[in-house]
PDB file of C-alpha atoms in Angstrom:
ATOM      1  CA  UNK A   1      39.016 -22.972 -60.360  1.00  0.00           C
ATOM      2  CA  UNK A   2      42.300 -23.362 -60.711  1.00  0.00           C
ATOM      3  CA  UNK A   3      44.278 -25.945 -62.746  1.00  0.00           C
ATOM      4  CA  UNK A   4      47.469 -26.595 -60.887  1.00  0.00           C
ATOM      5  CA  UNK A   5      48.064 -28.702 -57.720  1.00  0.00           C
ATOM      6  CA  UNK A   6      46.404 -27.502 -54.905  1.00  0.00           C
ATOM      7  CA  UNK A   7      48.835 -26.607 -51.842  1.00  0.00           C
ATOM      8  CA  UNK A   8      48.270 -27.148 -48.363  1.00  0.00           C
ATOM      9  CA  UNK A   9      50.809 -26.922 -45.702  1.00  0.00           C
ATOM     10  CA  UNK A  10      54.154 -28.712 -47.016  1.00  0.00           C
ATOM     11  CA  UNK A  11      55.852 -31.117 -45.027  1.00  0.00           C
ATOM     12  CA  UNK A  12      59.236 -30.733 -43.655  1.00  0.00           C
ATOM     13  CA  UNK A  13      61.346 -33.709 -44.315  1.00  0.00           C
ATOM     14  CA  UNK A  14      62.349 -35.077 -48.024  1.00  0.00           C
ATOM     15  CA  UNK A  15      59.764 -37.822 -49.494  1.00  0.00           C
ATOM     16  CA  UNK A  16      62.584 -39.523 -51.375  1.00  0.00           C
ATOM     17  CA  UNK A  17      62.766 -43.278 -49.959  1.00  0.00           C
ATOM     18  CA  UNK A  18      65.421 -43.854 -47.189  1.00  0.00           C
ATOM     19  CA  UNK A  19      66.246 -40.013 -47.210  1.00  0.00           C
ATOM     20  CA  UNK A  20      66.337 -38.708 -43.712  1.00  0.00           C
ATOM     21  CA  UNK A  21      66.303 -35.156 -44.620  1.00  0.00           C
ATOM     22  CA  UNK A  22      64.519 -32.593 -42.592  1.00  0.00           C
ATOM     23  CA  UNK A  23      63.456 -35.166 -39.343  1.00  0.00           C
ATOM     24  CA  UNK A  24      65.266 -33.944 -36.138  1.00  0.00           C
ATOM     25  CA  UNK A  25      68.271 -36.553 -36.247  1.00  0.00           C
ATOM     26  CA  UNK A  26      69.134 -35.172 -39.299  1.00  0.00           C
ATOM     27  CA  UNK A  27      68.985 -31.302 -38.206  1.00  0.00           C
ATOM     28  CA  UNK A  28      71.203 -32.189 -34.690  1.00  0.00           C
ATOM     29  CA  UNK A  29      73.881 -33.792 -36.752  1.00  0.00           C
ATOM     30  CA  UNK A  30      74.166 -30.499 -38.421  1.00  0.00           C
ATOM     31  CA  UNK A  31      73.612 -31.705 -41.999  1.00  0.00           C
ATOM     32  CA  UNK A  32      72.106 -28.769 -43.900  1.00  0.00           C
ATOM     33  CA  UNK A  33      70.257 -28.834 -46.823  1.00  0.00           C
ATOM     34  CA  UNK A  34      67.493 -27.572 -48.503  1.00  0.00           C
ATOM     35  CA  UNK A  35      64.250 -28.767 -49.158  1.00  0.00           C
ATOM     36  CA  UNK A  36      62.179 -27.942 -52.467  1.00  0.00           C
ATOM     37  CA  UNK A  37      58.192 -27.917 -53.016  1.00  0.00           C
ATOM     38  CA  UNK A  38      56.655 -29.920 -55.681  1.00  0.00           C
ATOM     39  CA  UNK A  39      55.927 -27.796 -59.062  1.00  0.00           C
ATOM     40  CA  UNK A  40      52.855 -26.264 -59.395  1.00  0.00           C
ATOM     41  CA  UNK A  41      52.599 -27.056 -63.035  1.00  0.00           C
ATOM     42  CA  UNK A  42      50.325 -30.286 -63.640  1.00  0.00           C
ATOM     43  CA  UNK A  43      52.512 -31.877 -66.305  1.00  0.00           C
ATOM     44  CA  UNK A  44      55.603 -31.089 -64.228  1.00  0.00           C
ATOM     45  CA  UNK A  45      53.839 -32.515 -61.322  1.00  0.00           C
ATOM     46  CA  UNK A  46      53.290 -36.441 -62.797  1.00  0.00           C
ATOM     47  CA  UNK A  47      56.760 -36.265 -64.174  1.00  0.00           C
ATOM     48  CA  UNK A  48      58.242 -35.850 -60.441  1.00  0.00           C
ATOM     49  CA  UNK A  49      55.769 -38.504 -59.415  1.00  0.00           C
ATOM     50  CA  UNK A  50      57.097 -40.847 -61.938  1.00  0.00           C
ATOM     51  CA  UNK A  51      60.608 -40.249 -60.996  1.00  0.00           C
ATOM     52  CA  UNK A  52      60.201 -41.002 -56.805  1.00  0.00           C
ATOM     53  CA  UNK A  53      61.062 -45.194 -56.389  1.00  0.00           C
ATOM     54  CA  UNK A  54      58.342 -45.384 -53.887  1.00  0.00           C
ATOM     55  CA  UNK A  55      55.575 -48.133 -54.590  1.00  0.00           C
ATOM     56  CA  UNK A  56      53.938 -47.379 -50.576  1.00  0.00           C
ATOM     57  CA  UNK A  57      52.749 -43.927 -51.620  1.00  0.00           C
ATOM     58  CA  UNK A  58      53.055 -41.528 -54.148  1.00  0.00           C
ATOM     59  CA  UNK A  59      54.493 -38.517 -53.992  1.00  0.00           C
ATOM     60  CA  UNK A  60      51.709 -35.428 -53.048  1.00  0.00           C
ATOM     61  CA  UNK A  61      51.203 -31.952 -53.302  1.00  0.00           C
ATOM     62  CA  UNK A  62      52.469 -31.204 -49.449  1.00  0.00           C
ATOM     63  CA  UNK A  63      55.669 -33.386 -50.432  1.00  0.00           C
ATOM     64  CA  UNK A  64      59.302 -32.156 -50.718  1.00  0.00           C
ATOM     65  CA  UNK A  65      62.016 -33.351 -51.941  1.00  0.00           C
ATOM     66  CA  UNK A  66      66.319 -32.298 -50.475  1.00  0.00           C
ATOM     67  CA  UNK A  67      68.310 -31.380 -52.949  1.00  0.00           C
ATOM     68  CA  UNK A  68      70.505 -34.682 -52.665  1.00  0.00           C
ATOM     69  CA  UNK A  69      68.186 -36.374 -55.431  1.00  0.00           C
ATOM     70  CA  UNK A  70      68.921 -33.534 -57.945  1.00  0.00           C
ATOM     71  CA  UNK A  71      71.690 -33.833 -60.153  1.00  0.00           C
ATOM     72  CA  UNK A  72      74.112 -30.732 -60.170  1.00  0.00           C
ATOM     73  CA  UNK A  73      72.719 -29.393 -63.420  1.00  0.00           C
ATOM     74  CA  UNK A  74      69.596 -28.741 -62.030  1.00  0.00           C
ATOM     75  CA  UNK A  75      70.664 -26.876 -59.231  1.00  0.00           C
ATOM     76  CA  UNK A  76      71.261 -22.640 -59.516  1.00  0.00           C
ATOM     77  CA  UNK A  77      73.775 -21.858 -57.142  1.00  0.00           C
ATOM     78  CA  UNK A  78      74.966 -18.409 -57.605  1.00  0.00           C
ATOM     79  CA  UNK A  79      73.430 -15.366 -58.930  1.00  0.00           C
ATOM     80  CA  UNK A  80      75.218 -14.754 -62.071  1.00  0.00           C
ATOM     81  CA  UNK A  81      75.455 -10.878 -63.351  1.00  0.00           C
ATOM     82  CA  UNK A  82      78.147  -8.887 -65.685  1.00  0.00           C
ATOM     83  CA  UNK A  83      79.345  -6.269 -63.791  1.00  0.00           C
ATOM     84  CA  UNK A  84      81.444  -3.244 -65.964  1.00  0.00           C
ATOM     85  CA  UNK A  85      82.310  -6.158 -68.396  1.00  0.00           C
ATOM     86  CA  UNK A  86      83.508  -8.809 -65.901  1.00  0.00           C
ATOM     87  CA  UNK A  87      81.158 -11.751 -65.253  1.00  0.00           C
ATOM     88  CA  UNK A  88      80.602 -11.901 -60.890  1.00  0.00           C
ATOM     89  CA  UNK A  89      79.561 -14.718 -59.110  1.00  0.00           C
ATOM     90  CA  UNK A  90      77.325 -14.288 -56.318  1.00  0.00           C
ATOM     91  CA  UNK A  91      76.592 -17.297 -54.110  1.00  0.00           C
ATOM     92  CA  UNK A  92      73.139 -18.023 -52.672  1.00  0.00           C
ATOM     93  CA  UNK A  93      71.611 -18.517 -49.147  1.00  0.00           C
ATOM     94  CA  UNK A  94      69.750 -21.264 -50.491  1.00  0.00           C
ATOM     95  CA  UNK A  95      69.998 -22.942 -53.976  1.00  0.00           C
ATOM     96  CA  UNK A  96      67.281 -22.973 -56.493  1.00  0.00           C
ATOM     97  CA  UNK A  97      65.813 -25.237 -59.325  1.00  0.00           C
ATOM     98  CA  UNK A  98      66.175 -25.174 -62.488  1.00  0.00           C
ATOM     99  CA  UNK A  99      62.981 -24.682 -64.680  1.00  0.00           C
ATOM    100  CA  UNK A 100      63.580 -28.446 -65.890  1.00  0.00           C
ATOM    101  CA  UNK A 101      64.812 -30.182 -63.300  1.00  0.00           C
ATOM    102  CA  UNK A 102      63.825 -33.558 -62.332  1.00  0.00           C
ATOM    103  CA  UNK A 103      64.605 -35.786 -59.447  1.00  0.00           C
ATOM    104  CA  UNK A 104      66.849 -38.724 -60.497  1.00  0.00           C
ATOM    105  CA  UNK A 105      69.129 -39.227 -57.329  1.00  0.00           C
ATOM    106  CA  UNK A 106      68.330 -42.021 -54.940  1.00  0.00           C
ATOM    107  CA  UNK A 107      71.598 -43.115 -52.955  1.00  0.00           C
ATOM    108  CA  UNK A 108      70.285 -44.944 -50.754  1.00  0.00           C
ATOM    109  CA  UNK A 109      68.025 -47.116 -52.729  1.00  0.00           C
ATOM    110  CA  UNK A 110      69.708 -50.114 -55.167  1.00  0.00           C
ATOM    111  CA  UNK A 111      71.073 -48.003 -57.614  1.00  0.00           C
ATOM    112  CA  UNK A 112      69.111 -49.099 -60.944  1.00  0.00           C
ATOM    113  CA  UNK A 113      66.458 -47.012 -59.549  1.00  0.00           C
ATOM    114  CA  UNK A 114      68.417 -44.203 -59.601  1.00  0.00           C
ATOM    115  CA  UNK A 115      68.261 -42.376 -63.432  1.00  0.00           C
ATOM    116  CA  UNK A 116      71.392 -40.849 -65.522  1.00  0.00           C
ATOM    117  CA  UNK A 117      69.763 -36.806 -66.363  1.00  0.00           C
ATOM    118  CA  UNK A 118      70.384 -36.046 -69.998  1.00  0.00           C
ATOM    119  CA  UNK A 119      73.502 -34.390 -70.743  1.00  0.00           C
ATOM    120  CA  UNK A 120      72.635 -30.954 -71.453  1.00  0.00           C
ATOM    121  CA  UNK A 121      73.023 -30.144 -75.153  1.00  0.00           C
ATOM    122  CA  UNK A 122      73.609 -26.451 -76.585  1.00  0.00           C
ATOM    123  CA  UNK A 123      70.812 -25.978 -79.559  1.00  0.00           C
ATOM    124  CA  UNK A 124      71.799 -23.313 -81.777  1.00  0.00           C
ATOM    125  CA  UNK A 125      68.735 -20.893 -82.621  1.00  0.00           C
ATOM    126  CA  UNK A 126      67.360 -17.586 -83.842  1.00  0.00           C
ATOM    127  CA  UNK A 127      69.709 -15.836 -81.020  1.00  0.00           C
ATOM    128  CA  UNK A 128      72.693 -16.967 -82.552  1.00  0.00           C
ATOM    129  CA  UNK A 129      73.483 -20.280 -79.937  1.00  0.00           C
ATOM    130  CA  UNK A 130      72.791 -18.585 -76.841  1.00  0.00           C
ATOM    131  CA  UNK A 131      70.388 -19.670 -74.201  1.00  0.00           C
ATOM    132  CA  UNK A 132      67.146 -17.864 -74.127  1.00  0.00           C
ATOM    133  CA  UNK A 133      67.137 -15.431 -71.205  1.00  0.00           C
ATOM    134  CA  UNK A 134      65.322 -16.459 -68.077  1.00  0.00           C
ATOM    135  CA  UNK A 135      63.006 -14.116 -66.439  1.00  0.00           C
ATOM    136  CA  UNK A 136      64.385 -13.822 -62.604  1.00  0.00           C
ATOM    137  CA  UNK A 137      60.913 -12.393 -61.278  1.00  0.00           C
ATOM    138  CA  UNK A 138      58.376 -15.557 -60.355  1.00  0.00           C
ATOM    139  CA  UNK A 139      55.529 -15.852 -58.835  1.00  0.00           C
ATOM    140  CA  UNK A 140      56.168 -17.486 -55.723  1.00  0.00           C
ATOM    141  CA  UNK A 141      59.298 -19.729 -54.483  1.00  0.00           C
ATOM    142  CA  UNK A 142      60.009 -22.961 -54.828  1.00  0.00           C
ATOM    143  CA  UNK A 143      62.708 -23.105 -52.362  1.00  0.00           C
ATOM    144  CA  UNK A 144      62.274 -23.108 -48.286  1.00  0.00           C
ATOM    145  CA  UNK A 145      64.891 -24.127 -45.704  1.00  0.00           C
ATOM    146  CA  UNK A 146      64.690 -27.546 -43.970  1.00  0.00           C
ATOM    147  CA  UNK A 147      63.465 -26.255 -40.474  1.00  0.00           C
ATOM    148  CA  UNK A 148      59.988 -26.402 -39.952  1.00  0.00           C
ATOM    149  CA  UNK A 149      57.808 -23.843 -42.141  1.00  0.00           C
ATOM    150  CA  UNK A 150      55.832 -21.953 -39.683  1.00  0.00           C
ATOM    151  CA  UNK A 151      53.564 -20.659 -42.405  1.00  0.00           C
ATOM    152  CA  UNK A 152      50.149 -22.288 -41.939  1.00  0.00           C
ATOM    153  CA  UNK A 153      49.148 -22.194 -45.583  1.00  0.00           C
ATOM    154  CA  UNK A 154      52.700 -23.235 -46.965  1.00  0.00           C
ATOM    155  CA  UNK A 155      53.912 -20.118 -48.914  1.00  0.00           C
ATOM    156  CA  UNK A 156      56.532 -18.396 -48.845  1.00  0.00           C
ATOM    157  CA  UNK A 157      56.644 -15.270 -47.412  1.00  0.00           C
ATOM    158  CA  UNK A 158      59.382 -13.537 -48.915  1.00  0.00           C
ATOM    159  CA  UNK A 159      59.641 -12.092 -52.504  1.00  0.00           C
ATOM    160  CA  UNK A 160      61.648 -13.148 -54.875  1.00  0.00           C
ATOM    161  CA  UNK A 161      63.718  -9.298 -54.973  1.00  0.00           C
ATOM    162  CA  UNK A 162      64.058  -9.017 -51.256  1.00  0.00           C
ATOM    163  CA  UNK A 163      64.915 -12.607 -51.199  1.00  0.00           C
ATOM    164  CA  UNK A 164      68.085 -11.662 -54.340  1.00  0.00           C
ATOM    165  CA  UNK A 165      68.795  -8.071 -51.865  1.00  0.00           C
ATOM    166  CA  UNK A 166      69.105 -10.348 -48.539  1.00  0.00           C
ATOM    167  CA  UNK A 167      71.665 -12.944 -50.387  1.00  0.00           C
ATOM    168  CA  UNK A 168      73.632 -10.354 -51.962  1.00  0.00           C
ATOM    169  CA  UNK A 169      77.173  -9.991 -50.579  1.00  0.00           C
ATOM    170  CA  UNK A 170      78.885  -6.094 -50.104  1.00  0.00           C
ATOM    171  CA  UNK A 171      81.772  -5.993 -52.228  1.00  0.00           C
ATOM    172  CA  UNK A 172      84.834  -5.599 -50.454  1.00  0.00           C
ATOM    173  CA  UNK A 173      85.141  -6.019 -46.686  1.00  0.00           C
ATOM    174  CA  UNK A 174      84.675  -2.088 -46.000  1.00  0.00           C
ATOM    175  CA  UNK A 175      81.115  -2.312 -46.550  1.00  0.00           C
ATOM    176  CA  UNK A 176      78.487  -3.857 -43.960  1.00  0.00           C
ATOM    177  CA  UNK A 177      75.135  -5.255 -44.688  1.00  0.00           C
ATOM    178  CA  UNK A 178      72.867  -5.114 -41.986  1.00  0.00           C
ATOM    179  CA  UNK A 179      68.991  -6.459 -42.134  1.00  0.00           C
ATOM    180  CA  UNK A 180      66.312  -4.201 -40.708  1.00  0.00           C
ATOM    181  CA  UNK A 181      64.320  -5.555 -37.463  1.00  0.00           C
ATOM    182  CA  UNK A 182      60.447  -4.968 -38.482  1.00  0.00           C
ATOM    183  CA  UNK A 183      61.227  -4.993 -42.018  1.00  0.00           C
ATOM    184  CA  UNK A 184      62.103  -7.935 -43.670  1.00  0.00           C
ATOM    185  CA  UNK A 185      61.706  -5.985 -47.245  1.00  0.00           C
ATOM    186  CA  UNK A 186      64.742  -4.036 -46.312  1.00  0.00           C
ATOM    187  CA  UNK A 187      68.427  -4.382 -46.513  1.00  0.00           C
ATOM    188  CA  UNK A 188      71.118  -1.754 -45.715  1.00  0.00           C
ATOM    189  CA  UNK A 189      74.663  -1.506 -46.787  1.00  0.00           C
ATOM    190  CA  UNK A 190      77.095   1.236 -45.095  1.00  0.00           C
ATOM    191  CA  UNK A 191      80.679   2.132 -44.984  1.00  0.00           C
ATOM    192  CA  UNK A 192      81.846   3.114 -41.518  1.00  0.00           C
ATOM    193  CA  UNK A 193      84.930   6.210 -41.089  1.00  0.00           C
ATOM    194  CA  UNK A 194      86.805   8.027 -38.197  1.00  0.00           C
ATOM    195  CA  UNK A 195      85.580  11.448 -37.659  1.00  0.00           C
ATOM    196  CA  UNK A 196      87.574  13.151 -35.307  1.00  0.00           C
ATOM    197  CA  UNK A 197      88.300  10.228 -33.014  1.00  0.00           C
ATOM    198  CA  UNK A 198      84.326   9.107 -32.786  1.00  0.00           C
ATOM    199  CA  UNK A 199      82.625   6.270 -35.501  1.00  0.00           C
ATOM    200  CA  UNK A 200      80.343   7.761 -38.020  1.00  0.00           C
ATOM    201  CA  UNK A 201      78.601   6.356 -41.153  1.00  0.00           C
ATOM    202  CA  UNK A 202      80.068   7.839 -44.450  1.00  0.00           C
ATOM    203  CA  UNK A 203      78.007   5.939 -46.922  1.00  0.00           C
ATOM    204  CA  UNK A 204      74.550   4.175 -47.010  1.00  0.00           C
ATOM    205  CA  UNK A 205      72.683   2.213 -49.542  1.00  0.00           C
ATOM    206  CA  UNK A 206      69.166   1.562 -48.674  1.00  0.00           C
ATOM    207  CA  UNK A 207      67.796  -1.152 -50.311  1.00  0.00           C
ATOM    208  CA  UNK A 208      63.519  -1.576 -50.154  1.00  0.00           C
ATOM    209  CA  UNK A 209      62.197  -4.447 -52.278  1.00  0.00           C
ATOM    210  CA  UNK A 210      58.018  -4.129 -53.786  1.00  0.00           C
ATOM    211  CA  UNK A 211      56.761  -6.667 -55.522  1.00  0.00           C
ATOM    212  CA  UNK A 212      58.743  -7.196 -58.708  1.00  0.00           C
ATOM    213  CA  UNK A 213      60.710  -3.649 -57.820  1.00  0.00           C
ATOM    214  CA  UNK A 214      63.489  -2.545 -55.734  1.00  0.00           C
ATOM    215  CA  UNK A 215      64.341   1.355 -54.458  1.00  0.00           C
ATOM    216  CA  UNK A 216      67.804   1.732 -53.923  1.00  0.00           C
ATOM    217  CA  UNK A 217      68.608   4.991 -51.705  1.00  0.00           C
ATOM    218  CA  UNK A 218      72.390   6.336 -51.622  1.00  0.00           C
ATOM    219  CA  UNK A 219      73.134   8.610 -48.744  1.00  0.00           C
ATOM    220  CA  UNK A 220      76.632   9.723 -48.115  1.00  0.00           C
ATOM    221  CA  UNK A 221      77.647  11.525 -44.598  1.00  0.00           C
ATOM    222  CA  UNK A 222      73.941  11.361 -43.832  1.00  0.00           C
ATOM    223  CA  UNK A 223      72.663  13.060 -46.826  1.00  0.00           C
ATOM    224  CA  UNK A 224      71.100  11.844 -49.693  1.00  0.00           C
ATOM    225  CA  UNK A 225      72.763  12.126 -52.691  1.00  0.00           C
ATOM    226  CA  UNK A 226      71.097   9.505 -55.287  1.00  0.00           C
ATOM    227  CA  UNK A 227      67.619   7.097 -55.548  1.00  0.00           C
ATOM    228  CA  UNK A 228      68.006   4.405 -57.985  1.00  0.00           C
ATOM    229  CA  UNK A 229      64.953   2.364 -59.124  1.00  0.00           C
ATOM    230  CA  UNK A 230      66.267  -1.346 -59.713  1.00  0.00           C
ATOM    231  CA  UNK A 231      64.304  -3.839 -61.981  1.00  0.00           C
ATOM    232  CA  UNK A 232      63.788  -7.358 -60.610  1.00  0.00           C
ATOM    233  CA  UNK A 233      65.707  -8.747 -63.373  1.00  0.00           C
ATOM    234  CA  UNK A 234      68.451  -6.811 -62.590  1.00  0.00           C
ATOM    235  CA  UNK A 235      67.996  -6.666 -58.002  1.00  0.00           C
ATOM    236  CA  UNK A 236      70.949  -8.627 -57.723  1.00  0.00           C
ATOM    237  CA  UNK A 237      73.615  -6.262 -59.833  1.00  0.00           C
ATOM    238  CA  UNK A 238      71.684  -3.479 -58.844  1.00  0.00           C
ATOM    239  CA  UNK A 239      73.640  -3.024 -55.296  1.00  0.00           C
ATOM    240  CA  UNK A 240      77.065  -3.571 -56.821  1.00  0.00           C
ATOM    241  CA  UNK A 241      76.030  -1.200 -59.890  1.00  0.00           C
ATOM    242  CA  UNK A 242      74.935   1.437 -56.898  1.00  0.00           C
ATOM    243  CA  UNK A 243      77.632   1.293 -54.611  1.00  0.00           C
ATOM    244  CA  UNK A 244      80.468   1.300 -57.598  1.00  0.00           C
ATOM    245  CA  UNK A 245      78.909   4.787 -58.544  1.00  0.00           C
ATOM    246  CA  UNK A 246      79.791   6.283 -55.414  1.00  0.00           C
ATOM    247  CA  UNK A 247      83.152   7.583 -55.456  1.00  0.00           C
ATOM    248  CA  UNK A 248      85.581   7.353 -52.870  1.00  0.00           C
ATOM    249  CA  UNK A 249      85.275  11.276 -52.096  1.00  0.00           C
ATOM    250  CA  UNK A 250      81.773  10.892 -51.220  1.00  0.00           C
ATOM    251  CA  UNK A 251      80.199  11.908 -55.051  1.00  0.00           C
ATOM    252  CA  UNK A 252      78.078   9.905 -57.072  1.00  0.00           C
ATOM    253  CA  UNK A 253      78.627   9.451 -60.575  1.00  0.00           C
ATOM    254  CA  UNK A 254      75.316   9.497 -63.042  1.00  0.00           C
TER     255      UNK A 254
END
């Protein structure tokens, strides 16, 4: 038996009081946000439960909360990877949550209800003042988009590497990404070029995402040249790391 909170089918508009979030007036205005599940972990659990300002009911396990009653600090925006020395700043689809974060926005309750966060505070350690390194591969997402989830038994159905592949951007505007119909595992990037008056493809990366894995296939002028085996921790600067191998004459370099 297991300890957590049990899941059923999560709702799709924010808890929080007076939060319209996620009901259809909000969606036709156009206001986009995104919704986040309630943590899995017990402890975690009660502590969001504690936080909501609602005395009618208290917050459940099919409850979600926008990402309006998060303070900024809690919220991952962009993937965040060193790339040949140089620190790059991918954005996301969809923002995440920090591992701590807490509810503690209310703006449209009085606003003694709503709660300052701590001020994060930098705690020097064994590894020399640096924060400890976060594993990027988890067990299912916390995140889902504020339309409807169509999934009857409220999980998510994408993985947390071919969710990093589908919100990576190419990197400069002669490479396309393109998503594969029938395979939502799957993300292609290509380079186009003029071959004797007609279109042709000159360079390919094919990327396939497995479980906490993702295969990274180079072809150039329809041949191919390279396969790449990307960890999870690394999906996101895998496709830059890839494509900045491939030389402009059509080589790769190991």
């Amino acid at each position: 038996m297991s300890s957590g909170v049990k899941r059923k089918a999560s709702q799709t508009h924010c808890f929080a009081p007076g939060c319209s979030s996620g009901y259809i007036s909000a969606r036709k205005s156009g206001r986009q946000v995104s919704l986040f599940s309630v943590p899995k972990d017990p402890e975690r659990f009660k502590a969001w439960q504690r936080a909501v300002p609602r005395a009618d009911k208290p917050l459940e396990a099919t409850s979600v909360l926008c990402e309006l009653h998060f303070d900024e600090q809690y919220l991952v925006r962009f993937f965040t990877h060193t790339i040949n020395g140089e620190t790059v700043r991918i954005p996301r689809d969809r923002p995440k949550l920090t591992d701590n974060a807490i509810p503690t926005v209310y703006p449209n309750v009085p606003a003694y209800l709503s709660k300052k966060p701590p001020q994060k505070r930098t705690s020097r350690t064994s590894t020399g003042g640096l924060p400890a390194k976060i594993p990027r591969c988890e067990g299912s997402a916390s995140v889902h988009d504020n339309a409807a989830d169509s999934h009857e038994d409220g999980s998510f159905s994408n993985s947390p590497t071919a969710l990093d592949i589908a919100s990576c951007e190419p990197p400069s505007a002669y490479w396309a990404k393109h998503r594969i119909a029938g395979a939502d595992s799957a993300t292609a990037f290509t380079v186009c070029a003029m071959n004797n008056g007609n279109l042709a493809l000159e360079k390919v990366v094919l990327f396939t995402a497995n479980e906490c894995s993702v295969q990274a296939k180079v072809s150039v002028q329809a041949t191919v040249v390279k396969n790449v085996q990307v960890s999870s921790t690394a999906c996101g600067s895998g496709f830059s790391d890839t494509v900045q191998r491939i030389r402009r004459k059509g080589r790769v370099r190991c």
